[in-house]
């Protein structure tokens, strides 16, 4: 009978989170650096004429794509973090800590700083070059970490290797910055601050397709991911094709981290902290329910951060990376301090 | 009638490839037969190659030469999926399952039998229930793994292997780190599963006393002598266990089924006692204190120890007899000599 309770609890949780996500997503349309009255927002959404044409433009061309981006970026980064934590059997793994988004940043930097005028002059091909650069950079770092993980068994050591790889990549980016022109550096610095408004309405379908693709792969891997909680050798004994699963996880994590990083800049703390929020809420590590809960929590947290970032109103927008640690860092500290009491740490 | 072995191998070489072209042979020319319906214990010193042998037999590591056959079929020809339904393992690996319930972990054992998304059918759930029951943890189904004791966790992993419905189960030191009660429980459980469910169970262990009590067959593995196998009692009585650890300070006592440090006797005493238990512990005390014990009354030993009961002991040395009232007083008497 308890089993039934458990199912209904997770179903209930997913329903509540989905409702919250929807509300926050709608909420994102009503706030922004330009104050627009609520009824005008509704007018713009329902196609009624607005008092100012610029308001309609802001809602349709800026706030809707930004809200969709925040939703997808939250889902993507949180799920990428969860995949990394399960793959490495390490609850403190995450795209930022393991240097994967720095890898994506290096790819972007190579395209933006070393690519030169060719990129700047070519709109859509430059855009694809940026994404490809980010993807290759992220996957390259992930491959390096996976390579080390085959013989560095100690989780802490692996995290430190990830951080070192991240530093190496950062120093390469700094070198690229040093030799680039002032305009390129400015463009790159702006990108590096993280901006959920970076995806235009035309780019949105591409970004959505890549994210949904990555999320889909993650959901299809729920069964082997559960087996991998037992460790690679147990999973192999349960019939899991470890090499194939690892490669698919590499692909999914690369896709999720890289596209989000390419479009929005490196966004920290979502990948690391949201899977913990999800496990604490769900009280389970079972990926069948943990994946959707993590995804929804990621969307909620990033939508919330995006709303917080426009709080100053007409004074401008706080960079998103100044907001995410406010939620992420306390969660991680809480989890580390209480790890003896938290089930999934005591595996 | 003897069943055919489920795992067999002739002239098997096991070991590792180290770097380029390098090969470290742990054992050569092993002959192996593992029988269904029996609990087989693999004994050997640290570094004797127990884990390597288990990994080779489970297909996790290829043999250097020779081939392992499962039910007469070469292991390397068996596909991943079939193999996962044939051999179940219980390992000592670090896991991250603290946030799963007992039932969820046991249900992971159904993965080789479920579809792409791992949805459990009514039949699967029934098998999981049976596995939980067989391992005596049916009441703990909703508990988190993190809340269990080491012994309970090991039972869950065994239930997982049982739910996998494999005719062969290989366990790498399943009783390590367990207290005596859990060790006995786990070993009895494994013996019952082997017999009642007709599985071939092979486990490596350092717990020789339990192995000698519950194991149907022993595999003794040592660097020097390779693998010797046989029914437990045959091996004990043939003296094979005495040579398992080729160390002059250790000898096997076939009467008590245990290893003892070799006694360096420099004095001898004749012991007269009619109670087996009292006699055993009296000799234990004497040996520890550097005395050899003889039971022969007619020997010329001038010291005689007569033990009437735990509280009445006579130490007779030549003409003087000292009466002692506990083993503590006996120790003091010996140390006075």
XYZ file of C-alpha atoms in Angstrom:
684
model
C 0.000 0.000 0.000
C 2.927 2.254 0.736
C 4.021 1.787 -2.839
C 0.775 3.342 -4.004
C 1.279 6.339 -1.706
C 4.725 6.842 -3.174
C 3.433 6.883 -6.731
C 0.715 9.342 -5.899
C 3.217 11.544 -4.037
C 5.555 11.776 -7.024
C 2.636 12.302 -9.426
C 1.266 15.011 -7.162
C 4.681 16.656 -6.922
C 5.111 16.640 -10.700
C 1.636 18.149 -11.146
C 2.323 20.919 -8.611
C 5.706 21.683 -10.180
C 4.178 21.760 -13.665
C 1.535 24.207 -12.451
C 4.202 26.358 -10.789
C 6.278 26.304 -13.978
C 3.298 27.477 -16.013
C 2.499 30.276 -13.555
C 6.114 31.457 -13.445
C 6.363 31.305 -17.216
C 3.301 33.523 -17.545
C 4.686 35.715 -14.762
C 7.851 36.209 -16.812
C 5.772 37.824 -19.548
C 4.491 40.472 -17.144
C 7.803 41.708 -15.814
C 10.740 43.269 -17.602
C 13.057 46.245 -17.597
C 10.321 48.265 -19.312
C 7.207 48.640 -17.186
C 4.166 47.538 -19.195
C 0.702 47.493 -17.573
C -0.767 44.007 -17.126
C -3.813 44.645 -19.313
C -1.528 45.777 -22.133
C 0.458 42.520 -21.798
C -2.794 40.590 -22.100
C -3.769 42.697 -25.104
C -0.448 41.941 -26.775
C -0.831 38.226 -26.076
C -4.406 38.013 -27.320
C -3.645 40.042 -30.416
C -5.669 43.091 -29.315
C -4.144 46.487 -30.224
C -1.771 47.921 -27.608
C -1.571 51.534 -26.486
C 2.035 51.651 -27.670
C 3.262 49.570 -30.608
C 6.675 49.267 -28.883
C 5.014 47.421 -25.988
C 3.570 44.807 -28.312
C 7.003 44.477 -29.912
C 8.712 44.011 -26.528
C 6.240 41.315 -25.476
C 6.327 39.316 -28.708
C 9.911 39.804 -29.799
C 11.645 39.919 -26.447
C 9.661 38.636 -23.469
C 8.140 35.530 -25.082
C 11.440 34.243 -26.529
C 13.194 35.096 -23.265
C 10.612 33.232 -21.170
C 10.823 30.207 -23.461
C 14.628 30.380 -23.318
C 14.599 30.550 -19.512
C 12.253 27.558 -19.414
C 14.377 25.457 -21.772
C 17.725 26.576 -20.342
C 16.535 25.702 -16.833
C 15.374 22.252 -17.953
C 18.548 21.642 -19.983
C 21.119 22.674 -17.398
C 19.357 20.888 -14.532
C 19.036 17.632 -16.506
C 22.650 17.940 -17.716
C 23.720 18.272 -14.086
C 21.701 15.209 -13.090
C 23.190 13.151 -15.946
C 26.701 14.132 -14.864
C 26.008 13.332 -11.209
C 24.741 9.861 -12.098
C 27.430 9.155 -14.713
C 30.239 9.970 -12.324
C 28.423 8.625 -9.238
C 29.231 11.992 -7.720
C 26.532 14.219 -6.241
C 28.781 17.262 -6.500
C 29.369 17.003 -10.236
C 27.903 19.671 -12.491
C 28.546 21.343 -15.839
C 30.332 24.304 -14.236
C 32.407 22.378 -11.699
C 33.641 19.875 -14.265
C 34.561 22.698 -16.658
C 32.106 21.631 -19.329
C 30.536 25.042 -19.796
C 34.045 26.536 -19.836
C 34.749 24.091 -22.658
C 31.687 25.380 -24.466
C 32.892 28.923 -23.750
C 36.274 28.110 -25.292
C 34.496 26.884 -28.406
C 32.497 30.117 -28.520
C 35.626 32.174 -27.848
C 37.466 30.441 -30.684
C 34.614 31.314 -33.015
C 33.996 34.875 -31.744
C 37.572 35.947 -31.042
C 39.726 33.928 -33.395
C 37.121 33.595 -36.138
C 37.527 37.270 -36.933
C 35.404 39.353 -39.261
C 34.009 36.381 -41.153
C 31.788 35.490 -38.230
C 30.682 39.026 -37.499
C 29.680 39.607 -41.111
C 27.754 36.408 -41.609
C 24.570 36.328 -39.564
C 23.119 32.849 -39.565
C 26.269 30.883 -40.467
C 28.113 32.696 -37.698
C 25.322 31.702 -35.373
C 25.698 28.048 -36.306
C 29.475 28.295 -36.074
C 29.070 29.573 -32.506
C 26.806 26.666 -31.565
C 29.036 24.102 -33.218
C 32.044 25.635 -31.477
C 30.289 25.426 -28.114
C 29.184 21.836 -28.702
C 32.659 20.678 -29.722
C 34.226 22.513 -26.783
C 31.789 21.004 -24.266
C 32.083 17.469 -25.650
C 35.882 17.728 -25.764
C 36.071 18.614 -22.057
C 33.513 15.908 -21.198
C 35.543 13.350 -23.118
C 38.685 14.368 -21.219
C 36.862 13.997 -17.867
C 35.379 10.638 -18.881
C 38.850 9.499 -19.914
C 40.243 10.444 -16.505
C 37.275 8.839 -14.755
C 38.302 5.437 -16.124
C 41.338 5.372 -13.855
C 40.777 8.130 -11.269
C 38.379 6.321 -8.962
C 38.335 8.969 -6.264
C 35.383 11.318 -6.754
C 37.043 14.301 -5.126
C 40.136 13.877 -7.290
C 37.931 13.756 -10.379
C 36.222 17.019 -9.372
C 39.624 18.619 -8.933
C 40.722 17.365 -12.360
C 37.529 18.882 -13.759
C 38.346 22.191 -12.088
C 41.908 22.059 -13.459
C 40.623 21.374 -16.963
C 38.277 24.330 -16.436
C 41.201 26.579 -15.418
C 43.262 25.432 -18.416
C 40.352 26.213 -20.705
C 39.832 29.607 -19.030
C 43.459 30.514 -19.510
C 43.182 29.637 -23.210
C 40.152 31.929 -23.383
C 42.131 34.708 -21.665
C 44.928 34.267 -24.203
C 42.419 34.506 -27.025
C 40.995 37.646 -25.401
C 44.475 39.133 -25.153
C 45.078 38.832 -28.867
C 41.579 39.819 -29.984
C 40.317 43.277 -30.951
C 38.451 45.482 -28.485
C 35.102 44.967 -30.238
C 35.446 41.197 -30.179
C 36.419 41.236 -26.522
C 33.418 43.408 -25.693
C 31.046 41.072 -27.558
C 32.571 38.055 -25.837
C 32.473 39.663 -22.373
C 28.806 40.540 -22.793
C 28.088 36.947 -23.805
C 30.076 35.644 -20.836
C 27.861 37.471 -18.321
C 24.983 35.203 -19.172
C 21.866 36.522 -20.820
C 18.618 34.707 -21.276
C 17.543 37.364 -23.779
C 20.226 36.240 -26.200
C 17.937 34.012 -28.260
C 15.945 35.836 -30.922
C 12.569 34.666 -32.180
C 14.204 33.321 -35.374
C 16.851 31.387 -33.462
C 14.372 30.005 -30.960
C 13.244 26.976 -33.028
C 16.878 25.857 -33.388
C 17.580 26.276 -29.735
C 14.343 24.512 -28.770
C 15.051 21.610 -31.127
C 18.541 21.074 -29.709
C 17.336 21.245 -26.083
C 14.348 18.978 -26.649
C 16.637 16.527 -28.444
C 19.023 16.436 -25.465
C 16.152 16.092 -22.977
C 14.629 13.294 -25.047
C 17.886 11.310 -25.031
C 18.063 11.790 -21.252
C 14.521 10.445 -20.772
C 15.192 7.467 -23.015
C 18.165 6.605 -20.804
C 16.156 6.437 -17.552
C 16.474 2.626 -17.270
C 20.273 2.406 -17.733
C 20.688 5.495 -15.531
C 18.925 3.667 -12.688
C 21.201 0.669 -13.201
C 24.236 2.949 -13.155
C 23.376 4.060 -9.626
C 24.763 0.634 -8.681
C 28.055 1.441 -10.417
C 29.324 0.484 -13.861
C 30.100 -3.163 -13.092
C 26.695 -3.907 -11.613
C 25.052 -2.073 -14.515
C 27.031 -4.149 -16.993
C 25.900 -7.314 -15.244
C 22.296 -6.125 -15.636
C 22.793 -6.050 -19.402
C 23.541 -2.323 -19.784
C 25.850 -1.516 -22.695
C 28.165 0.760 -20.738
C 30.121 2.168 -23.692
C 26.957 3.005 -25.652
C 25.223 4.490 -22.599
C 28.277 6.609 -21.729
C 28.473 7.899 -25.306
C 24.787 8.759 -25.377
C 25.120 10.513 -22.027
C 28.106 12.400 -23.428
C 26.013 13.425 -26.420
C 22.998 14.461 -24.344
C 25.023 16.380 -21.742
C 27.076 18.047 -24.483
C 23.963 19.022 -26.390
C 22.158 20.382 -23.325
C 25.115 22.272 -21.884
C 26.602 23.473 -25.159
C 23.488 24.861 -26.834
C 22.390 26.624 -23.668
C 25.879 28.015 -23.109
C 26.203 29.091 -26.743
C 22.910 30.998 -26.653
C 22.818 32.333 -23.119
C 26.419 32.324 -21.940
C 27.712 30.142 -19.118
C 24.952 30.011 -16.486
C 26.281 28.697 -13.203
C 24.781 26.706 -10.319
C 21.629 25.426 -12.058
C 23.256 22.155 -13.137
C 24.893 21.609 -9.758
C 22.128 22.569 -7.357
C 18.788 21.802 -9.036
C 19.209 17.977 -9.038
C 19.650 18.260 -5.254
C 16.508 20.360 -4.873
C 14.702 17.742 -6.979
C 15.965 14.756 -4.948
C 15.167 16.484 -1.660
C 11.636 17.265 -2.845
C 11.041 13.861 -4.418
C 12.868 11.892 -1.684
C 14.110 9.428 -4.293
C 16.955 8.892 -6.758
C 14.796 6.865 -9.140
C 15.304 8.475 -12.546
C 11.807 7.528 -13.722
C 10.462 10.309 -11.508
C 13.673 12.214 -10.766
C 14.225 13.248 -14.403
C 10.871 15.051 -14.813
C 11.104 16.580 -11.325
C 14.652 17.830 -12.000
C 13.558 19.253 -15.330
C 10.616 21.133 -13.823
C 12.660 22.380 -10.861
C 15.293 23.677 -13.285
C 12.654 25.564 -15.237
C 11.141 26.988 -12.043
C 14.486 28.125 -10.620
C 15.668 29.793 -13.822
C 12.297 31.446 -14.493
C 12.404 32.752 -10.932
C 15.987 33.988 -11.385
C 14.980 35.688 -14.623
C 12.157 37.516 -12.833
C 14.553 38.566 -10.064
C 17.054 39.855 -12.595
C 14.626 42.504 -13.874
C 13.684 43.707 -10.379
C 15.648 46.989 -10.601
C 13.076 48.046 -13.200
C 14.212 50.960 -15.311
C 17.744 50.804 -13.847
C 18.524 47.860 -16.083
C 18.906 44.117 -15.728
C 21.042 42.237 -13.218
C 23.220 39.653 -15.025
C 21.601 36.242 -14.554
C 24.875 34.859 -13.140
C 24.579 37.302 -10.265
C 21.205 35.794 -9.343
C 21.620 32.010 -9.796
C 24.244 31.627 -7.024
C 21.826 33.278 -4.580
C 19.596 30.219 -4.908
C 22.226 27.640 -5.878
C 25.001 28.223 -3.371
C 22.860 27.947 -0.190
C 21.362 24.687 -1.514
C 24.809 23.175 -2.029
C 25.998 24.326 1.398
C 22.829 22.919 2.996
C 23.324 19.595 1.215
C 26.983 19.309 2.209
C 26.347 20.239 5.842
C 23.463 17.771 6.118
C 24.902 14.980 4.012
C 24.859 12.484 6.871
C 21.093 12.932 7.123
C 20.414 12.908 3.385
C 19.637 9.430 2.052
C 21.139 9.655 -1.385
C 24.559 10.622 -0.040
C 24.808 7.426 1.980
C 24.651 5.012 -0.915
C 23.165 -38.627 -10.013
C 25.507 -35.684 -10.381
C 24.270 -32.690 -12.382
C 26.406 -31.382 -15.219
C 28.518 -28.355 -14.259
C 27.009 -24.970 -15.203
C 30.410 -23.334 -15.491
C 33.327 -25.328 -16.789
C 36.770 -24.504 -18.079
C 39.917 -26.410 -18.886
C 43.456 -25.069 -19.098
C 42.261 -21.588 -18.221
C 44.848 -18.815 -17.846
C 43.652 -15.733 -16.003
C 45.294 -12.378 -15.441
C 45.658 -8.912 -16.885
C 47.065 -7.188 -19.884
C 49.391 -4.547 -18.530
C 50.209 -1.747 -20.916
C 51.572 -2.581 -24.333
C 51.932 -6.325 -24.944
C 52.586 -6.869 -21.241
C 50.705 -9.727 -19.610
C 50.453 -10.500 -15.925
C 49.386 -14.100 -15.508
C 47.756 -14.595 -12.130
C 47.017 -18.293 -12.664
C 47.604 -20.784 -15.447
C 46.052 -24.088 -16.345
C 43.013 -23.872 -14.086
C 40.392 -26.599 -14.350
C 37.023 -25.421 -13.216
C 33.664 -27.011 -12.617
C 30.841 -25.196 -10.828
C 27.760 -27.302 -10.031
C 24.121 -26.203 -9.652
C 22.278 -26.635 -6.363
C 25.465 -26.164 -4.386
C 27.132 -23.428 -2.413
C 30.777 -23.217 -3.388
C 33.221 -21.109 -1.419
C 36.397 -19.749 -2.945
C 39.071 -19.453 -0.275
C 42.536 -18.016 -0.514
C 44.927 -15.446 0.859
C 44.803 -11.799 -0.205
C 46.325 -11.495 -3.655
C 45.701 -15.155 -4.507
C 43.578 -14.034 -7.458
C 40.069 -14.677 -6.120
C 38.578 -11.495 -7.577
C 40.348 -12.023 -10.898
C 38.908 -15.519 -11.116
C 35.393 -14.286 -10.276
C 35.651 -11.493 -12.854
C 36.848 -13.942 -15.492
C 33.997 -16.358 -14.762
C 31.389 -13.570 -14.867
C 32.629 -12.419 -18.250
C 33.717 -8.999 -16.964
C 37.304 -9.813 -17.929
C 38.484 -12.118 -20.747
C 40.735 -15.068 -19.901
C 44.314 -14.875 -21.190
C 43.898 -18.292 -22.767
C 41.428 -21.128 -22.673
C 37.736 -20.479 -22.526
C 34.979 -20.481 -19.951
C 31.870 -22.443 -20.894
C 28.439 -21.696 -19.479
C 26.207 -24.766 -19.811
C 28.607 -26.037 -22.456
C 28.509 -22.816 -24.465
C 31.625 -20.613 -24.711
C 31.170 -17.486 -22.605
C 32.476 -15.129 -25.263
C 29.792 -16.265 -27.710
C 26.966 -15.432 -25.307
C 25.440 -12.024 -25.997
C 25.189 -9.351 -23.329
C 21.475 -9.788 -22.853
C 21.521 -13.582 -22.418
C 24.519 -13.302 -20.123
C 22.675 -10.832 -17.876
C 19.968 -13.488 -17.454
C 22.524 -16.221 -16.775
C 25.043 -14.843 -14.284
C 24.102 -12.493 -11.463
C 26.783 -10.814 -9.386
C 27.086 -9.275 -5.939
C 30.121 -7.016 -5.726
C 31.914 -4.890 -3.179
C 31.718 -1.808 -5.430
C 30.703 1.613 -4.173
C 27.100 2.353 -5.074
C 24.901 5.476 -5.047
C 21.600 3.834 -4.152
C 20.997 5.406 -0.728
C 18.035 7.308 -2.183
C 16.325 4.199 -3.528
C 13.990 1.965 -1.576
C 14.808 -1.695 -0.949
C 12.087 -2.720 -3.377
C 13.440 -0.400 -6.093
C 16.920 -1.900 -5.764
C 15.631 -5.470 -5.910
C 13.504 -4.438 -8.912
C 16.718 -3.328 -10.680
C 17.459 -7.049 -10.840
C 14.513 -7.359 -13.236
C 16.202 -5.090 -15.800
C 17.446 -7.968 -17.998
C 13.824 -9.143 -18.256
C 11.975 -5.832 -18.743
C 11.493 -3.743 -21.866
C 13.124 -0.512 -23.031
C 11.675 1.665 -20.275
C 12.044 -0.947 -17.550
C 8.324 -1.046 -16.712
C 7.602 -3.882 -14.266
C 4.841 -6.321 -15.230
C 2.707 -8.115 -12.658
C 4.991 -11.122 -13.124
C 8.084 -8.985 -12.476
C 6.526 -7.597 -9.291
C 5.707 -11.129 -8.173
C 9.348 -12.188 -8.693
C 10.533 -9.139 -6.719
C 8.160 -10.081 -3.873
C 9.450 -13.641 -3.896
C 13.063 -12.462 -3.814
C 12.304 -10.140 -0.883
C 10.587 -13.004 0.937
C 13.360 -15.495 0.248
C 15.913 -13.092 1.738
C 13.738 -12.292 4.752
C 13.469 -8.578 3.972
C 9.852 -8.434 2.811
C 9.016 -6.055 5.673
C 11.724 -3.606 4.573
C 10.489 -3.020 1.017
C 9.746 0.673 1.508
C 12.848 1.448 3.568
C 15.602 3.549 2.007
C 18.867 1.748 1.361
C 20.649 4.445 3.365
C 18.729 3.413 6.500
C 19.839 -0.242 6.413
C 22.632 -1.978 8.282
C 25.491 -3.521 6.288
C 24.022 -7.000 6.726
C 20.595 -5.895 5.506
C 22.146 -4.144 2.511
C 23.963 -7.324 1.569
C 20.681 -9.251 1.762
C 19.115 -6.673 -0.575
C 21.923 -7.147 -3.088
C 21.441 -10.922 -2.855
C 17.695 -10.420 -3.374
C 18.570 -8.314 -6.433
C 20.657 -11.190 -7.825
C 17.822 -13.588 -7.005
C 15.270 -11.387 -8.813
C 17.594 -11.467 -11.813
C 16.615 -15.183 -12.021
C 20.092 -16.281 -13.006
C 21.026 -19.947 -12.601
C 24.506 -18.776 -11.549
C 25.274 -16.231 -8.837
C 28.842 -15.042 -8.185
C 29.557 -13.061 -5.018
C 32.761 -11.220 -4.192
C 33.280 -11.318 -0.425
C 29.609 -10.884 0.503
C 30.355 -11.237 4.219
C 33.237 -8.768 4.451
C 32.597 -5.996 7.013
C 29.618 -7.883 8.481
C 29.291 -8.813 12.130
C 29.085 -12.463 13.125
C 25.281 -12.603 13.214
C 24.964 -11.085 9.751
C 27.752 -13.307 8.419
C 25.948 -16.436 9.547
C 22.600 -15.130 8.283
C 23.997 -14.264 4.854
C 25.845 -17.565 4.468
C 22.818 -19.609 5.573
C 20.660 -17.596 3.189
C 23.007 -18.322 0.301
C 23.123 -22.020 1.137
C 19.339 -22.161 1.268
C 19.037 -20.362 -2.070
C 21.525 -22.761 -3.668
C 19.646 -25.796 -2.426
C 16.018 -24.686 -2.635
C 16.256 -22.634 -5.817
C 18.803 -24.975 -7.403
C 21.270 -22.202 -8.207
C 25.010 -22.512 -8.586
C 26.419 -20.082 -6.034
C 30.087 -19.240 -5.887
C 31.403 -16.780 -3.351
C 34.827 -15.670 -2.287
C 35.335 -15.211 1.421
C 37.869 -14.947 4.214
C 35.346 -16.327 6.664
C 36.740 -19.855 6.706
C 34.790 -21.091 9.724
C 31.420 -20.311 8.110
C 32.622 -21.632 4.764
C 33.563 -24.986 6.291
C 30.185 -25.260 7.983
C 27.907 -24.264 5.097
C 29.842 -24.754 1.893
C 29.025 -27.844 -0.175
C 32.245 -27.570 -2.091
C 35.450 -25.621 -1.632
C 37.742 -24.018 -4.166
C 41.122 -23.386 -2.610
C 43.170 -20.878 -4.548
C 46.800 -20.155 -3.803
C 49.620 -18.606 -5.785
C 51.798 -21.676 -5.290
C 49.392 -24.560 -5.824
C 46.742 -23.085 -8.089
C 43.168 -24.243 -7.628
C 42.188 -27.365 -5.731
C 38.533 -28.131 -5.418
C 36.379 -30.783 -3.853
C 33.652 -31.487 -1.351
C 34.435 -29.563 1.837
C 35.016 -32.558 4.085
C 37.247 -34.306 1.521
C 39.505 -31.292 1.391
C 39.594 -30.871 5.166
C 40.486 -34.487 5.799
C 43.067 -34.654 3.015
C 45.020 -31.833 4.630
C 44.602 -29.460 1.698
C 43.584 -26.622 3.995
C 46.849 -26.830 5.895
C 48.756 -25.918 2.749
C 46.366 -23.132 1.672
C 48.412 -20.590 3.585
C 52.003 -21.827 3.248
C 53.174 -20.075 6.344
C 55.056 -21.835 9.119
C 53.326 -19.857 11.875
C 49.840 -21.017 10.900
C 48.361 -24.475 10.886
C 44.918 -25.873 10.242
C 43.224 -27.836 12.986
C 40.930 -30.318 11.227
C 39.188 -31.198 14.501
C 37.898 -27.688 15.087
C 37.844 -26.503 11.469
C 39.892 -23.459 12.117
C 43.337 -21.990 11.663
C 45.577 -21.569 14.676
C 48.946 -19.988 15.180
C 51.566 -22.712 15.347
C 52.522 -23.279 19.013
C 56.173 -23.096 19.874
C 56.098 -25.468 22.807
C 59.018 -25.480 25.141
C 57.339 -27.210 28.046
C 54.899 -30.034 28.197
C 52.123 -31.074 30.545
C 49.832 -34.060 30.706
C 46.169 -33.108 30.800
C 43.515 -35.304 32.342
C 39.972 -34.167 31.681
C 36.742 -35.934 30.799
C 34.858 -32.978 29.390
C 35.566 -32.195 25.693
C 34.847 -28.495 25.997
C 36.913 -28.046 29.128
C 39.737 -29.989 27.533
C 39.658 -27.885 24.374
C 39.879 -24.588 26.235
C 42.442 -25.884 28.697
C 44.698 -26.849 25.801
C 43.986 -23.462 24.222
C 45.183 -21.775 27.413
C 48.254 -23.995 27.717
C 49.261 -23.486 24.088
C 48.932 -19.727 24.388
C 51.245 -19.847 27.378
C 53.931 -21.955 25.707
C 52.939 -25.399 26.926
C 52.380 -28.415 24.799
C 49.645 -30.722 26.045
C 49.676 -34.492 25.973
C 46.665 -36.579 26.796
C 48.561 -39.780 27.342
C 48.448 -40.604 31.052
C 51.367 -42.985 30.880
C 53.880 -40.547 29.424
C 56.798 -39.646 31.620
C 55.817 -35.982 31.853
C 56.244 -35.033 35.446
C 53.561 -32.342 35.446
C 49.933 -33.405 35.365
C 46.948 -31.106 35.053
C 43.693 -32.634 36.272
C 40.584 -30.685 35.474
C 37.475 -31.702 37.375
C 35.414 -28.687 36.483
C 35.759 -25.029 35.584
C 36.252 -24.244 39.270
C 38.330 -27.206 40.337
C 41.717 -27.699 38.748
C 44.676 -29.654 40.162
C 48.181 -28.772 39.087
C 50.367 -31.718 40.134
C 54.071 -31.207 39.882
C 56.073 -34.133 41.210
C 54.828 -34.662 44.733
C 53.167 -31.256 45.245
C 49.622 -30.651 44.125
C 48.161 -27.161 43.919
C 44.385 -26.796 43.788
C 43.134 -23.933 41.632
C 39.622 -22.499 41.371
C 39.607 -20.773 38.009
C 41.512 -20.554 34.761
C 42.794 -17.202 35.970
C 44.541 -18.946 38.874
C 45.844 -21.528 36.416
C 47.435 -18.773 34.333
C 49.069 -17.345 37.451
C 50.317 -20.803 38.375
C 51.817 -21.315 34.922
C 53.467 -17.919 34.928
C 55.046 -18.663 38.298
C 56.917 -21.599 36.781
